Amino acid sequence: MKKIEAIIRPEKLDDVKNALESANFVSMNLTEIRGRGRQKGVKLAWRGTEYLMEMVPKIKIDMVVRNEDAEKVVEIIAESLNA
């Protein structure tokens, strides 16, 4: 068995979930997290004032799959994020 962890943007969750379900990978755990990557946060404006939101909301997907399915699951996730 292999554990797969993927951190994605919340707006991509439905695309990833639907792609995995269509390939019969339905078991997953989701965790709402915050983090930042290369973008180092995002500038937002609220009531005329700009501020930096350093920790951006993200979704962490955890899955445990058979060894022979691990590469396929990773490919499905990557393809659904690029679509």
Coordinates of N, CA and C in Angstrom, one line a residue, residues 1-9 13 16 20 27-31 33 58-65 69-71 73-78 81:
M1 N 0.8 -1.2 0.0 CA 0.0 0.0 0.0 C 0.9 1.2 0.0
K2 N 0.4 2.3 -0.7 CA 1.1 3.5 -0.7 C 0.2 4.7 -0.3
K3 N 0.7 5.7 0.4 CA -0.1 6.8 0.7 C 0.3 7.9 -0.3
I4 N -0.7 8.6 -0.8 CA -0.6 9.7 -1.7 C -1.1 10.9 -1.0
E5 N -0.3 12.0 -1.0 CA -0.8 13.3 -0.5 C -0.7 14.3 -1.6
A6 N -1.8 15.0 -1.9 CA -1.8 16.1 -2.9 C -2.3 17.3 -2.3
I7 N -1.7 18.4 -2.5 CA -2.2 19.7 -2.0 C -2.6 20.5 -3.3
I8 N -3.9 20.9 -3.3 CA -4.4 21.6 -4.4 C -5.2 22.9 -4.0
R9 N -5.5 23.7 -5.0 CA -6.3 24.8 -4.8 C -7.8 24.4 -4.6
L13 N -10.9 21.1 -6.6 CA -11.3 19.9 -5.9 C -12.3 19.1 -6.7
V16 N -10.6 17.2 -9.6 CA -9.8 16.1 -9.1 C -10.7 14.9 -8.6
L20 N -10.9 11.1 -10.3 CA -10.6 10.0 -9.5 C -11.8 9.0 -9.4
S27 N -12.1 6.5 -2.4 CA -11.7 6.7 -1.0 C -10.7 7.7 -0.9
M28 N -11.0 8.8 -0.2 CA -10.0 9.8 0.1 C -10.4 10.6 1.3
N29 N -9.4 11.3 1.9 CA -9.7 12.2 3.0 C -9.2 13.6 2.6
L30 N -10.0 14.5 3.0 CA -9.7 15.9 2.7 C -9.5 16.7 4.0
T31 N -8.5 17.6 3.9 CA -8.2 18.5 5.0 C -8.1 19.9 4.5
I33 N -6.3 23.3 4.6 CA -5.1 23.8 5.2 C -4.8 25.2 4.6
K58 N -5.9 26.1 1.0 CA -5.6 25.0 0.1 C -6.3 23.8 0.6
I59 N -6.4 22.7 -0.2 CA -7.0 21.4 0.2 C -5.9 20.4 0.1
K60 N -5.9 19.5 1.2 CA -4.9 18.4 1.1 C -5.7 17.1 1.0
I61 N -5.4 16.4 0.0 CA -6.0 15.1 -0.3 C -5.1 14.0 0.1
D62 N -5.6 13.1 1.0 CA -4.8 11.9 1.4 C -5.5 10.7 0.9
M63 N -4.8 9.8 0.3 CA -5.3 8.5 -0.3 C -4.3 7.4 0.0
V64 N -4.9 6.2 0.3 CA -4.0 5.0 0.4 C -4.5 4.1 -0.7
V65 N -3.6 3.7 -1.5 CA -3.9 2.8 -2.7 C -3.0 1.7 -2.8
D69 N -1.4 0.7 -8.2 CA -2.3 1.8 -8.6 C -1.8 3.2 -8.3
A70 N -0.7 3.3 -7.5 CA -0.1 4.6 -7.1 C 0.2 5.5 -8.2
E71 N 0.9 5.0 -9.2 CA 1.4 5.9 -10.3 C 0.2 6.4 -11.1
V73 N -2.9 6.9 -10.0 CA -3.6 7.9 -9.2 C -2.9 9.2 -9.3
V74 N -1.6 9.2 -9.2 CA -0.8 10.5 -9.3 C -1.0 11.1 -10.7
E75 N -1.0 10.3 -11.8 CA -1.2 10.8 -13.1 C -2.6 11.4 -13.3
I76 N -3.6 10.7 -12.7 CA -5.0 11.3 -12.8 C -5.1 12.6 -12.1
I77 N -4.5 12.7 -10.9 CA -4.5 14.0 -10.2 C -3.8 15.1 -11.0
A78 N -2.6 14.8 -11.5 CA -1.8 15.8 -12.3 C -2.6 16.2 -13.5
L81 N -5.6 18.5 -12.8 CA -5.1 19.9 -12.4 C -4.7 20.7 -13.6

